[in-house]
Amino acid sequence: MMTKDLRPLGDPGSEEFRVDAYPFYLLNRAVSRYNVVIEAELRAIGIDIPTWRVLMVLGEKAPRPIAQVARSTVINISTMARIVERMSRAGLIDSRPSSEDGRVTEIFLTATGQEKLTAARAVTAPIYRKLIRGFGAEDFGLLIDMLNRLHDNLD
């Protein structure tokens, strides 16, 4: 069976262009909907999406330089500085100069931050499991690979 080539339909320069075949519209639609769904759950435990992103990144590996956290969370550095300040005031993170380069500030989770991360994982995990329902291991691996390829092609 031949698969129809949808690439021309997703090409903004094509006369055949259709929004529903444009991968970046579809990605944005999925992320926007996901954010609406998780935002309500996160708000119930007293955090917002940017805070959740920082908690998740630091939960994976900490301490990390603020600039690295900004890149990993896809948040610009000036916004990240405000988020770090707010999270520090809330007792979720702390910072210190890097032992390797004193000009670099590293951030890490406090015990309160770790507790909030545990709560955030608990409320977002069921949503994740619902989202990937119906994706086999091969499909899921292919999805991750394709998203990484799209990202890499932008370089």
PDB file of C-alpha atoms in Angstrom:
ATOM      1  CA  MET A   1       0.000   0.000   0.000  1.00  0.00           C
ATOM      2  CA  MET A   2       1.370   3.392  -0.998  1.00  0.00           C
ATOM      3  CA  THR A   3       1.354   6.104   1.624  1.00  0.00           C
ATOM      4  CA  LYS A   4       0.202   9.507   0.399  1.00  0.00           C
ATOM      5  CA  ASP A   5       2.980  12.085   0.626  1.00  0.00           C
ATOM      6  CA  LEU A   6       1.578  14.761   2.949  1.00  0.00           C
ATOM      7  CA  ARG A   7       4.732  16.891   2.877  1.00  0.00           C
ATOM      8  CA  PRO A   8       3.435  19.259   0.151  1.00  0.00           C
ATOM      9  CA  LEU A   9       0.272  19.818   2.196  1.00  0.00           C
ATOM     10  CA  GLY A  10       2.389  20.954   5.155  1.00  0.00           C
ATOM     11  CA  ASP A  11       4.573  23.278   3.069  1.00  0.00           C
ATOM     12  CA  PRO A  12       3.522  26.912   3.636  1.00  0.00           C
ATOM     13  CA  GLY A  13       4.860  27.740   0.156  1.00  0.00           C
ATOM     14  CA  SER A  14       2.620  25.198  -1.544  1.00  0.00           C
ATOM     15  CA  GLU A  15      -0.720  25.988  -3.171  1.00  0.00           C
ATOM     16  CA  GLU A  16      -1.894  22.728  -1.581  1.00  0.00           C
ATOM     17  CA  PHE A  17      -1.050  23.918   1.968  1.00  0.00           C
ATOM     18  CA  ARG A  18      -3.413  22.801   4.712  1.00  0.00           C
ATOM     19  CA  VAL A  19      -3.013  23.833   8.343  1.00  0.00           C
ATOM     20  CA  ASP A  20      -4.026  20.351   9.524  1.00  0.00           C
ATOM     21  CA  ALA A  21      -1.010  18.901   7.685  1.00  0.00           C
ATOM     22  CA  TYR A  22       1.455  21.500   9.016  1.00  0.00           C
ATOM     23  CA  PRO A  23       3.569  19.749  11.661  1.00  0.00           C
ATOM     24  CA  PHE A  24       4.314  22.894  13.658  1.00  0.00           C
ATOM     25  CA  TYR A  25       0.640  23.771  13.934  1.00  0.00           C
ATOM     26  CA  LEU A  26      -0.046  20.225  15.136  1.00  0.00           C
ATOM     27  CA  LEU A  27       2.830  20.353  17.629  1.00  0.00           C
ATOM     28  CA  ASN A  28       1.728  23.730  18.952  1.00  0.00           C
ATOM     29  CA  ARG A  29      -1.881  22.556  19.219  1.00  0.00           C
ATOM     30  CA  ALA A  30      -0.835  19.473  21.199  1.00  0.00           C
ATOM     31  CA  VAL A  31       1.479  21.422  23.534  1.00  0.00           C
ATOM     32  CA  SER A  32      -1.108  24.146  24.101  1.00  0.00           C
ATOM     33  CA  ARG A  33      -3.784  21.614  24.978  1.00  0.00           C
ATOM     34  CA  TYR A  34      -1.367  19.697  27.219  1.00  0.00           C
ATOM     35  CA  ASN A  35      -0.476  22.910  29.057  1.00  0.00           C
ATOM     36  CA  VAL A  36      -4.148  23.697  29.672  1.00  0.00           C
ATOM     37  CA  VAL A  37      -4.691  20.218  31.114  1.00  0.00           C
ATOM     38  CA  ILE A  38      -1.631  20.145  33.378  1.00  0.00           C
ATOM     39  CA  GLU A  39      -1.936  23.774  34.438  1.00  0.00           C
ATOM     40  CA  ALA A  40      -5.095  23.031  36.416  1.00  0.00           C
ATOM     41  CA  GLU A  41      -3.406  20.112  38.172  1.00  0.00           C
ATOM     42  CA  LEU A  42      -0.280  22.112  38.947  1.00  0.00           C
ATOM     43  CA  ARG A  43      -2.275  25.088  40.204  1.00  0.00           C
ATOM     44  CA  ALA A  44      -3.983  22.737  42.667  1.00  0.00           C
ATOM     45  CA  ILE A  45      -0.586  22.023  44.266  1.00  0.00           C
ATOM     46  CA  GLY A  46       0.468  25.674  44.193  1.00  0.00           C
ATOM     47  CA  ILE A  47       2.802  25.911  41.195  1.00  0.00           C
ATOM     48  CA  ASP A  48       2.709  27.062  37.591  1.00  0.00           C
ATOM     49  CA  ILE A  49       4.100  25.516  34.408  1.00  0.00           C
ATOM     50  CA  PRO A  50       7.460  27.377  34.398  1.00  0.00           C
ATOM     51  CA  THR A  51       8.062  26.300  38.014  1.00  0.00           C
ATOM     52  CA  TRP A  52       7.154  22.729  37.077  1.00  0.00           C
ATOM     53  CA  ARG A  53       9.625  22.793  34.193  1.00  0.00           C
ATOM     54  CA  VAL A  54      12.433  23.985  36.459  1.00  0.00           C
ATOM     55  CA  LEU A  55      11.567  21.387  39.123  1.00  0.00           C
ATOM     56  CA  MET A  56      11.568  18.592  36.513  1.00  0.00           C
ATOM     57  CA  VAL A  57      14.918  19.648  35.030  1.00  0.00           C
ATOM     58  CA  LEU A  58      16.580  20.007  38.437  1.00  0.00           C
ATOM     59  CA  GLY A  59      15.023  16.726  39.544  1.00  0.00           C
ATOM     60  CA  GLU A  60      16.867  15.026  36.705  1.00  0.00           C
ATOM     61  CA  LYS A  61      20.249  16.557  37.552  1.00  0.00           C
ATOM     62  CA  ALA A  62      21.343  19.263  39.962  1.00  0.00           C
ATOM     63  CA  PRO A  63      23.038  21.547  40.583  1.00  0.00           C
ATOM     64  CA  ARG A  64      22.896  23.130  37.157  1.00  0.00           C
ATOM     65  CA  PRO A  65      23.896  26.560  35.893  1.00  0.00           C
ATOM     66  CA  ILE A  66      20.935  28.895  35.465  1.00  0.00           C
ATOM     67  CA  ALA A  67      21.671  29.293  31.735  1.00  0.00           C
ATOM     68  CA  GLN A  68      21.590  25.508  31.262  1.00  0.00           C
ATOM     69  CA  VAL A  69      18.251  25.277  33.095  1.00  0.00           C
ATOM     70  CA  ALA A  70      16.901  28.064  30.873  1.00  0.00           C
ATOM     71  CA  ARG A  71      17.926  26.139  27.731  1.00  0.00           C
ATOM     72  CA  SER A  72      16.513  22.855  29.022  1.00  0.00           C
ATOM     73  CA  THR A  73      13.192  24.416  30.015  1.00  0.00           C
ATOM     74  CA  VAL A  74      12.950  26.462  26.806  1.00  0.00           C
ATOM     75  CA  ILE A  75      12.636  29.684  28.810  1.00  0.00           C
ATOM     76  CA  ASN A  76      14.658  32.786  27.921  1.00  0.00           C
ATOM     77  CA  ILE A  77      17.335  33.765  30.405  1.00  0.00           C
ATOM     78  CA  SER A  78      15.759  37.043  31.572  1.00  0.00           C
ATOM     79  CA  THR A  79      12.471  35.271  32.330  1.00  0.00           C
ATOM     80  CA  MET A  80      14.417  32.465  33.993  1.00  0.00           C
ATOM     81  CA  ALA A  81      16.100  34.947  36.316  1.00  0.00           C
ATOM     82  CA  ARG A  82      12.665  36.085  37.549  1.00  0.00           C
ATOM     83  CA  ILE A  83      11.486  32.485  37.930  1.00  0.00           C
ATOM     84  CA  VAL A  84      14.610  31.603  39.923  1.00  0.00           C
ATOM     85  CA  GLU A  85      14.080  34.612  42.168  1.00  0.00           C
ATOM     86  CA  ARG A  86      10.441  33.655  42.754  1.00  0.00           C
ATOM     87  CA  MET A  87      11.284  29.993  43.388  1.00  0.00           C
ATOM     88  CA  SER A  88      14.066  30.986  45.784  1.00  0.00           C
ATOM     89  CA  ARG A  89      11.668  33.190  47.768  1.00  0.00           C
ATOM     90  CA  ALA A  90       9.236  30.251  47.911  1.00  0.00           C
ATOM     91  CA  GLY A  91      12.011  28.029  49.298  1.00  0.00           C
ATOM     92  CA  LEU A  92      11.904  25.613  46.340  1.00  0.00           C
ATOM     93  CA  ILE A  93      15.445  26.171  45.101  1.00  0.00           C
ATOM     94  CA  ASP A  94      18.687  27.625  46.304  1.00  0.00           C
ATOM     95  CA  SER A  95      21.727  28.861  44.428  1.00  0.00           C
ATOM     96  CA  ARG A  96      25.469  29.017  44.849  1.00  0.00           C
ATOM     97  CA  PRO A  97      28.467  29.962  42.759  1.00  0.00           C
ATOM     98  CA  SER A  98      29.842  27.100  40.697  1.00  0.00           C
ATOM     99  CA  SER A  99      32.847  25.379  42.254  1.00  0.00           C
ATOM    100  CA  GLU A 100      34.423  25.314  38.775  1.00  0.00           C
ATOM    101  CA  ASP A 101      33.668  28.913  37.754  1.00  0.00           C
ATOM    102  CA  GLY A 102      32.683  31.466  40.378  1.00  0.00           C
ATOM    103  CA  ARG A 103      31.051  33.664  37.720  1.00  0.00           C
ATOM    104  CA  VAL A 104      28.449  30.948  37.105  1.00  0.00           C
ATOM    105  CA  THR A 105      25.497  30.569  39.453  1.00  0.00           C
ATOM    106  CA  GLU A 106      24.171  27.054  39.905  1.00  0.00           C
ATOM    107  CA  ILE A 107      20.723  26.231  41.218  1.00  0.00           C
ATOM    108  CA  PHE A 108      19.479  23.158  43.018  1.00  0.00           C
ATOM    109  CA  LEU A 109      16.342  21.886  44.734  1.00  0.00           C
ATOM    110  CA  THR A 110      15.813  22.401  48.441  1.00  0.00           C
ATOM    111  CA  ALA A 111      13.984  19.770  50.522  1.00  0.00           C
ATOM    112  CA  THR A 112      10.783  21.787  49.956  1.00  0.00           C
ATOM    113  CA  GLY A 113      11.514  21.861  46.228  1.00  0.00           C
ATOM    114  CA  GLN A 114      12.007  18.095  46.209  1.00  0.00           C
ATOM    115  CA  GLU A 115       8.656  17.648  47.972  1.00  0.00           C
ATOM    116  CA  LYS A 116       6.950  19.910  45.415  1.00  0.00           C
ATOM    117  CA  LEU A 117       8.616  17.952  42.595  1.00  0.00           C
ATOM    118  CA  THR A 118       7.255  14.705  44.043  1.00  0.00           C
ATOM    119  CA  ALA A 119       3.765  16.234  44.180  1.00  0.00           C
ATOM    120  CA  ALA A 120       4.082  17.596  40.626  1.00  0.00           C
ATOM    121  CA  ARG A 121       5.151  14.209  39.293  1.00  0.00           C
ATOM    122  CA  ALA A 122       2.198  12.590  41.048  1.00  0.00           C
ATOM    123  CA  VAL A 123      -0.343  14.924  39.430  1.00  0.00           C
ATOM    124  CA  THR A 124       1.206  14.982  35.938  1.00  0.00           C
ATOM    125  CA  ALA A 125       2.025  11.262  35.596  1.00  0.00           C
ATOM    126  CA  PRO A 126      -1.599  10.158  35.063  1.00  0.00           C
ATOM    127  CA  ILE A 127      -1.970  12.766  32.306  1.00  0.00           C
ATOM    128  CA  TYR A 128       1.198  11.509  30.614  1.00  0.00           C
ATOM    129  CA  ARG A 129      -0.016   7.918  30.837  1.00  0.00           C
ATOM    130  CA  LYS A 130      -3.344   8.916  29.293  1.00  0.00           C
ATOM    131  CA  LEU A 131      -1.551  10.768  26.467  1.00  0.00           C
ATOM    132  CA  ILE A 132       0.638   7.831  25.467  1.00  0.00           C
ATOM    133  CA  ARG A 133      -2.175   5.283  25.689  1.00  0.00           C
ATOM    134  CA  GLY A 134      -2.301   3.440  22.398  1.00  0.00           C
ATOM    135  CA  PHE A 135       1.347   4.122  21.552  1.00  0.00           C
ATOM    136  CA  GLY A 136       3.418   0.964  21.448  1.00  0.00           C
ATOM    137  CA  ALA A 137       7.104   1.054  22.322  1.00  0.00           C
ATOM    138  CA  GLU A 138       8.083   1.276  18.650  1.00  0.00           C
ATOM    139  CA  ASP A 139       5.621   4.105  17.906  1.00  0.00           C
ATOM    140  CA  PHE A 140       6.728   6.027  20.970  1.00  0.00           C
ATOM    141  CA  GLY A 141      10.403   5.613  20.100  1.00  0.00           C
ATOM    142  CA  LEU A 142       9.682   6.766  16.557  1.00  0.00           C
ATOM    143  CA  LEU A 143       7.792   9.821  17.862  1.00  0.00           C
ATOM    144  CA  ILE A 144      10.721  10.813  20.081  1.00  0.00           C
ATOM    145  CA  ASP A 145      13.154  10.260  17.219  1.00  0.00           C
ATOM    146  CA  MET A 146      11.089  12.316  14.775  1.00  0.00           C
ATOM    147  CA  LEU A 147      10.673  15.210  17.202  1.00  0.00           C
ATOM    148  CA  ASN A 148      14.434  15.242  17.787  1.00  0.00           C
ATOM    149  CA  ARG A 149      15.048  15.165  14.028  1.00  0.00           C
ATOM    150  CA  LEU A 150      12.706  18.128  13.488  1.00  0.00           C
ATOM    151  CA  HIS A 151      14.574  20.029  16.203  1.00  0.00           C
ATOM    152  CA  ASP A 152      17.995  19.126  14.807  1.00  0.00           C
ATOM    153  CA  ASN A 153      16.934  20.171  11.284  1.00  0.00           C
ATOM    154  CA  LEU A 154      16.393  23.708  12.589  1.00  0.00           C
ATOM    155  CA  ASP A 155      20.147  24.042  13.251  1.00  0.00           C
TER     156      ASP A 155
END
